[in-house]
CSV table of C-alpha atoms in Angstrom, one decimal:
chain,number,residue,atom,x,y,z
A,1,UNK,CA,0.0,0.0,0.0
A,2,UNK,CA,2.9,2.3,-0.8
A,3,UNK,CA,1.2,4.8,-3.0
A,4,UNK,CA,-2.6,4.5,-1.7
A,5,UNK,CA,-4.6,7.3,-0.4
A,6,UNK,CA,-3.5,10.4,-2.9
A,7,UNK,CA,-3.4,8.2,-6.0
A,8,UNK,CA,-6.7,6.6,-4.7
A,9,UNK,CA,-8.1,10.1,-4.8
A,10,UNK,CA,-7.2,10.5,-8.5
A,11,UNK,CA,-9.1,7.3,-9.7
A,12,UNK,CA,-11.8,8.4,-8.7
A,13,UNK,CA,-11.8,11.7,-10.3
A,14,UNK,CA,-11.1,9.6,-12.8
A,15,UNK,CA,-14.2,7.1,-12.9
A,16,UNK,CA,-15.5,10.6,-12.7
A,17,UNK,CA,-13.7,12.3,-15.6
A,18,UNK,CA,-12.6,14.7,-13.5
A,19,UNK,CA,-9.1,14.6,-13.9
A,20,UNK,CA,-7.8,17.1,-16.7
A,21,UNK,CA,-5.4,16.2,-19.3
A,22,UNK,CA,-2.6,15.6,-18.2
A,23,UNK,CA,-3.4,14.4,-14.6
A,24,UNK,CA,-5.2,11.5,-16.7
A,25,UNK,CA,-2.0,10.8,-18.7
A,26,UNK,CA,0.0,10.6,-14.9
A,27,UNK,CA,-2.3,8.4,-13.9
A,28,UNK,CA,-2.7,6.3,-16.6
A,29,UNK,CA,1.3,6.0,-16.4
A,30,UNK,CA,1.1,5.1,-13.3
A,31,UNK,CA,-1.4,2.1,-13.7
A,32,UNK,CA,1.0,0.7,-15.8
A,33,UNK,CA,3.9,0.8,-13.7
A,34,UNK,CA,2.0,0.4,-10.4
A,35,UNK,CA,0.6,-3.6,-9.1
A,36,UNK,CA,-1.5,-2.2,-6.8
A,37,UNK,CA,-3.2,0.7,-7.9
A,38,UNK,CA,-3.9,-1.2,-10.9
A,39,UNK,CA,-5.9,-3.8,-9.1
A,40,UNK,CA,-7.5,-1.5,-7.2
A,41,UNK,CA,-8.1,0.6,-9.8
A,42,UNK,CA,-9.6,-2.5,-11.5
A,43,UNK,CA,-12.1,-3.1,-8.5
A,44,UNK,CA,-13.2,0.0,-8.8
A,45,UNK,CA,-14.1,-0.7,-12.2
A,46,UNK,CA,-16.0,-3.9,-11.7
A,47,UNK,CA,-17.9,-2.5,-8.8
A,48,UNK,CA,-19.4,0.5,-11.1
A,49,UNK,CA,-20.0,-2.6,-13.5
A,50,UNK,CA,-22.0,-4.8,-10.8
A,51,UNK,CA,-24.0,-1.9,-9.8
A,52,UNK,CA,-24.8,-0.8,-13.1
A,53,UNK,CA,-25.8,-4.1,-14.1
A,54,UNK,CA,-29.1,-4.1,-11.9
A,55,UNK,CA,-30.3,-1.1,-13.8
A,56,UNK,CA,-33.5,-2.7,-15.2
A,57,UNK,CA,-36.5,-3.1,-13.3
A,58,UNK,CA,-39.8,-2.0,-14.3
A,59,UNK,CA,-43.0,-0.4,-12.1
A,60,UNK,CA,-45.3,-3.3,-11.4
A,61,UNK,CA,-48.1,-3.8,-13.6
A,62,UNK,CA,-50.9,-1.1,-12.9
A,63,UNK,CA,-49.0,0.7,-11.2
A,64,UNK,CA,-50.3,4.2,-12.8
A,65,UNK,CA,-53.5,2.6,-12.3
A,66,UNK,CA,-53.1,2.2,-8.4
A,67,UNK,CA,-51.1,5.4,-7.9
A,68,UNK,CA,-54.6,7.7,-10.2
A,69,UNK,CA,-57.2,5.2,-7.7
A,70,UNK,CA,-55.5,6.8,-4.7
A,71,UNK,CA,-55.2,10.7,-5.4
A,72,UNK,CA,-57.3,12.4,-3.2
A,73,UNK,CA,-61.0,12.5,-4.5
A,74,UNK,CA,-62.0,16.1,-4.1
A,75,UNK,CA,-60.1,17.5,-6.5
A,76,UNK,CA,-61.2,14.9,-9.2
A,77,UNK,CA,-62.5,17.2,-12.2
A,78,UNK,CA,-62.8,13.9,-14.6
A,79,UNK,CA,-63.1,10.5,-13.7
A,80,UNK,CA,-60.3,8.0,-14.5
A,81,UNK,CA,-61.7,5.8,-16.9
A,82,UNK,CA,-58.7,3.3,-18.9
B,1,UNK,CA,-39.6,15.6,-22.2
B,2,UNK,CA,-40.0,18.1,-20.1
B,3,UNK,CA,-41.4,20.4,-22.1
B,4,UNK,CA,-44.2,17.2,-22.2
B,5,UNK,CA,-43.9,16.9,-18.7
B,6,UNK,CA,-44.2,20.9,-18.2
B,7,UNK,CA,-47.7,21.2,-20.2
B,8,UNK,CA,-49.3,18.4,-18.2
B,9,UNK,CA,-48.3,19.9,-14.8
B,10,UNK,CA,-50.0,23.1,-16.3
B,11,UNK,CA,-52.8,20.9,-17.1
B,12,UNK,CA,-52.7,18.8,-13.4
B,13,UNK,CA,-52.6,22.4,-12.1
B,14,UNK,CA,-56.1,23.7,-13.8
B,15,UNK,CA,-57.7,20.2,-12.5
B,16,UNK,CA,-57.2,18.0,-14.8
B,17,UNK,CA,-56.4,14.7,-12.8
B,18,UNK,CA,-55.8,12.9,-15.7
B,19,UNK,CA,-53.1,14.4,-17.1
B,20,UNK,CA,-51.6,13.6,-14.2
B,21,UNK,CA,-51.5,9.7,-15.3
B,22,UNK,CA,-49.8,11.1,-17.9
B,23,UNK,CA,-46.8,12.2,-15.6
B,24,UNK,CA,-46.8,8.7,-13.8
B,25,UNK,CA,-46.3,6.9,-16.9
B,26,UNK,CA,-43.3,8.6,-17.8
B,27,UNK,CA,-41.7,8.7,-14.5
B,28,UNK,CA,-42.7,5.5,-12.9
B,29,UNK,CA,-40.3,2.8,-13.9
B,30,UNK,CA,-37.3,5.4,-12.7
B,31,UNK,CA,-39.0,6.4,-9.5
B,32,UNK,CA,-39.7,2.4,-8.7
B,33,UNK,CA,-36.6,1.3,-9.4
B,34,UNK,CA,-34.8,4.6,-7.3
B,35,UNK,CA,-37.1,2.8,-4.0
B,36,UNK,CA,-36.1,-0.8,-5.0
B,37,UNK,CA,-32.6,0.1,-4.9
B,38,UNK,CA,-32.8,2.4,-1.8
B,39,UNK,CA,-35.5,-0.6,0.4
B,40,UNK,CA,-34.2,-3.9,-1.6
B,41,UNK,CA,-37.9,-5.0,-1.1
B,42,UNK,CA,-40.9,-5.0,-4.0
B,43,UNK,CA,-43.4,-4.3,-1.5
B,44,UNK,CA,-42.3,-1.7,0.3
B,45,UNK,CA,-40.5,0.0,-3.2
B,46,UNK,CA,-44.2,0.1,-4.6
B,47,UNK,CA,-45.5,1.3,-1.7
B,48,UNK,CA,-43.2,3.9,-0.9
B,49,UNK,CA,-42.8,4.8,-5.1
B,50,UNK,CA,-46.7,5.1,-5.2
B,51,UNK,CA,-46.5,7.5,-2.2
B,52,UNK,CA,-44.2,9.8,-4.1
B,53,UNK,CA,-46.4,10.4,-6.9
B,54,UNK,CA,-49.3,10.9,-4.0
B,55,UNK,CA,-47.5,13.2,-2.5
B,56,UNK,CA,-46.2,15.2,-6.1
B,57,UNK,CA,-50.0,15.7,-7.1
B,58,UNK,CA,-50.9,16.7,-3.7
B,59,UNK,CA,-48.0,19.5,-3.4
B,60,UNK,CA,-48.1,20.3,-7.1
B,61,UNK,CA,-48.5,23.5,-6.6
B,62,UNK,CA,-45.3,24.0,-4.5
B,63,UNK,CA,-43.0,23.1,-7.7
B,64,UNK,CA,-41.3,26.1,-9.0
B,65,UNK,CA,-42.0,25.2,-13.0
B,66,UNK,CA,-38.4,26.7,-13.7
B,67,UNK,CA,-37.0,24.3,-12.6
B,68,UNK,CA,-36.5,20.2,-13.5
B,69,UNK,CA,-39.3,18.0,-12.7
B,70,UNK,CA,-37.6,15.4,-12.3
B,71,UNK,CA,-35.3,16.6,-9.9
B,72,UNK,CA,-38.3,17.6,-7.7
B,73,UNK,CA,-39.8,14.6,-8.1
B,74,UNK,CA,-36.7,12.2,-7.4
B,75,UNK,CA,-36.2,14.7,-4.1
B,76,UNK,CA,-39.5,13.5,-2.8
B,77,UNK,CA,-38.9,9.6,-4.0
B,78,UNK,CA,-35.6,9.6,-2.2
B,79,UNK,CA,-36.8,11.5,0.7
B,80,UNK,CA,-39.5,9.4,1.4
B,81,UNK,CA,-37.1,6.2,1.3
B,82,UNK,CA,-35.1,7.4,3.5
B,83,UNK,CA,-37.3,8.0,6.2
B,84,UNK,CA,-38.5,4.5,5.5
B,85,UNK,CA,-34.8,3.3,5.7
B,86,UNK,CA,-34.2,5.3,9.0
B,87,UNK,CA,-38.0,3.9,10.4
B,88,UNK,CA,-36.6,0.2,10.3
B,89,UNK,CA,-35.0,-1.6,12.8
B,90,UNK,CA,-30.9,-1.9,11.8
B,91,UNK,CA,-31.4,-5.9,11.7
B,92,UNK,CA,-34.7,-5.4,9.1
B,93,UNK,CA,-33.0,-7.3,6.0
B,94,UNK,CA,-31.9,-10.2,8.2
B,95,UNK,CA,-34.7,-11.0,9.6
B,96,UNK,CA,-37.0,-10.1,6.2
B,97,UNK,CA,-35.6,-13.3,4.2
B,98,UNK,CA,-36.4,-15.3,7.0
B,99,UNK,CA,-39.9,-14.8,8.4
B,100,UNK,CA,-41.5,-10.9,7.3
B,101,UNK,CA,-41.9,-11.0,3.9
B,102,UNK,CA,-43.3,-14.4,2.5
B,103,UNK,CA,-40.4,-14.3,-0.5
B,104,UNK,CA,-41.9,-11.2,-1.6
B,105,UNK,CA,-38.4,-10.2,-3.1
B,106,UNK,CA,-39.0,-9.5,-6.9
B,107,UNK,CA,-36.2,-12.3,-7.5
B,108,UNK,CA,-37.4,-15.0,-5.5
B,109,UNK,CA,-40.7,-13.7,-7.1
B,110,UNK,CA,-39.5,-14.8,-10.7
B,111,UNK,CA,-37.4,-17.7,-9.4
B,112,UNK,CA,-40.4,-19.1,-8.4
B,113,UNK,CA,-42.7,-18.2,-11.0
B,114,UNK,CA,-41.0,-19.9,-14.1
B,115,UNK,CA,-38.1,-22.2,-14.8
B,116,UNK,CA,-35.3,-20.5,-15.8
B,117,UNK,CA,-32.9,-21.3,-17.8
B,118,UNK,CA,-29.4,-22.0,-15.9
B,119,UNK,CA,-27.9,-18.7,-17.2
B,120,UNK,CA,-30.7,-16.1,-16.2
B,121,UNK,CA,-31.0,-17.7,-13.0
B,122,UNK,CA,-27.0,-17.3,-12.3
B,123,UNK,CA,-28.0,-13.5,-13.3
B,124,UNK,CA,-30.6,-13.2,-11.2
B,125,UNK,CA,-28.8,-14.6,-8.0
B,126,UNK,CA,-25.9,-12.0,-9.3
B,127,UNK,CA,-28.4,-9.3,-9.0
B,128,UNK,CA,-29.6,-10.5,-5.5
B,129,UNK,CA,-26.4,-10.3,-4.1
B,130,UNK,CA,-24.7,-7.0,-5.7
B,131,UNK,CA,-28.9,-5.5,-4.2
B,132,UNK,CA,-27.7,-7.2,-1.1
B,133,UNK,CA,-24.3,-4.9,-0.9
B,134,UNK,CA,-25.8,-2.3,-2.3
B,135,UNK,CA,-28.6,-2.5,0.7
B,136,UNK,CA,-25.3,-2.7,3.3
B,137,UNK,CA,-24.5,0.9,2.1
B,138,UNK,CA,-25.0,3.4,4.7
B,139,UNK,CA,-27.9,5.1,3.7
B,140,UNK,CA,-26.0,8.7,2.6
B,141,UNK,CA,-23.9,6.7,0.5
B,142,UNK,CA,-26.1,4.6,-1.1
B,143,UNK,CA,-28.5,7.0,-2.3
B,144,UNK,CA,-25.8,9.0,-3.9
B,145,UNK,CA,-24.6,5.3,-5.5
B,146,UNK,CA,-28.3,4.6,-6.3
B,147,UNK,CA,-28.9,7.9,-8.2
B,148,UNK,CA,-25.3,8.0,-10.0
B,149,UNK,CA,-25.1,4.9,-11.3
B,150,UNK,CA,-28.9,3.2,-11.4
B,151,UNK,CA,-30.6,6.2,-12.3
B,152,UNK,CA,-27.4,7.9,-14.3
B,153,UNK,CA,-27.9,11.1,-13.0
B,154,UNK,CA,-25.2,13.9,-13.1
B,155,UNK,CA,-23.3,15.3,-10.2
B,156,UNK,CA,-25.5,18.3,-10.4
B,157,UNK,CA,-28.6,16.8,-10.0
B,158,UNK,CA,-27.6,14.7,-7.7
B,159,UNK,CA,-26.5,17.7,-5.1
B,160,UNK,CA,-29.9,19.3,-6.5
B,161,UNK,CA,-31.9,16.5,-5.6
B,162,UNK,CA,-30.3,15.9,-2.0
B,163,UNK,CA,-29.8,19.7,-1.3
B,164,UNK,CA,-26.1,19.3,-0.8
B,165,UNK,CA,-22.7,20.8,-2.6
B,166,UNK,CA,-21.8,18.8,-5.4
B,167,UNK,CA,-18.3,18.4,-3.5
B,168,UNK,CA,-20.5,16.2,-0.8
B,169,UNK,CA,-21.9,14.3,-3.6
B,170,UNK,CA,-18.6,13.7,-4.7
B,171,UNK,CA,-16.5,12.7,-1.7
B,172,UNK,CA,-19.8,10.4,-0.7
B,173,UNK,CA,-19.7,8.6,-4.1
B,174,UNK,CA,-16.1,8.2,-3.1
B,175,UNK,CA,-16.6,6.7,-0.1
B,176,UNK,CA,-19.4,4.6,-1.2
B,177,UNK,CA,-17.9,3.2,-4.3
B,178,UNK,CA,-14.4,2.5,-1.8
B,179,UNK,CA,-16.9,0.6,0.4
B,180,UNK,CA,-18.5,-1.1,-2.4
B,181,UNK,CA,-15.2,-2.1,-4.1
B,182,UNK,CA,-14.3,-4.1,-0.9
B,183,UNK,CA,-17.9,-5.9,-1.1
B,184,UNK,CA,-17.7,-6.7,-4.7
B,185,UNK,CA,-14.1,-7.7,-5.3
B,186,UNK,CA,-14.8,-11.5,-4.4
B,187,UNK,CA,-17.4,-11.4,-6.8
């Protein structure tokens, strides 16, 4: 864990394209050169991946339905009919 | 879309209750899956989800029409989770896939349902467990997770919608992506 904490800092601000120019070529340098940042840096990257890959759920069906059946009645104008 | 969105509310506004279906249709599938993410539990993410639309038509008045929609509406989605979050007892998950909910977990749910094939069900049980780290996220980190990388909002937003500096945002996405690379990496 020689180089940890500040390089740490500047993969995320990359994952977060933060990182201008030539900070990005540094770093990118240094994941060559570097065991351990590279793996972490590579954790980092399959985390965002995991998460990301549980982006697709859907409402329940009649959901609309349920949510237009509860609004409050008074200030019902035309009925909900579909 | 939000010009859509924009003429509706105008219409919801005048009376027209209908138009606000029109809102939930659009919005719906983002706002459910924000409360899955943030309560891991189909029940309580359509309950709490179908509260936040409630609760937009009720206050519509209160939204400033300069502004996003959205971002109003994913403020009141995310706030009402988190009281829900902070409501349960610390042990809640533990004890849920044991005795509360009946396997009312949306994968359990499909499991169950159907035969799948080998290769969706080895997808699904993926997905239960990266929900299950996700769900071990304190809950400040893992809405700002939730939003960034579920919902793919920006930085911006993301400090719009919690009412915090982006720099906040930032350092917690740190934190909870640091916290979620030690969960994953075994994966």
């Amino acid at each position: 864990m020689s180089c940890s904490s500040e390089y740490v800092q500047l993969l995320h601000k990359y994952l977060d394209l933060e990182l201008t120019s030539s900070e990005e070529k540094m770093v990118k340098d240094h994941l060559h050169t570097c065991e351990s940042c590279y793996q972490h840096f590579h954790e980092l990257e399959k985390a965002v991946a995991l998460v990301k890959s549980t982006s697709h759920i859907e409402a329940p069906l009649n959901f609309t339905e349920a949510v237009m059946n509860n609004l409050p009645r008074e200030k019902r104008t035309v009925s909900w009919n579909r | 879309m939000e010009t859509i969105v924009k003429k509706r509310i105008k219409q919801v506004k005048k009376g027209d209750q209908n138009a606000f279906a029109e809102i939930v249709d659009l919005y719906k599938d983002k706002i459910y899956q924000l409360c899955y993410r943030m309560l891991g539990n189909a029940h309580e993410a359509e309950d709490i989800a179908q509260e936040a639309f409630i609760r937009a038509y009720v206050n519509i008045h209160t939204y400033d029409m300069n502004k996003k929609f959205s971002t109003w509406l994913y403020r009141i989605a995310t706030n009402l989770s988190i009281d829900r979050i902070r409501k349960k007892k610390p042990d809640y998950y533990l004890d849920a896939e044991v005795s509360g909910t009946d396997g009312l977990n949306m994968y359990s749910q499909v499991a169950a349902d159907v035969t799948l094939p080998e290769e969706e069900l080895e997808t699904l049980e993926l997905q239960e467990t990266i929900q299950k780290e996700i769900l071990k996220l304190p809950d400040k980190y893992r809405t700002v997770i939730v939003l960034k990388y579920i919902d793919e909002l920006s930085l911006i937003e993301i400090s719009e919608i919690l009412n915090i500096p982006v720099g906040t945002v930032k350092t917690r996405i740190h934190r909870g992506r640091e916290a979620l690379r030690k969960q994953l990496r075994h994966l």
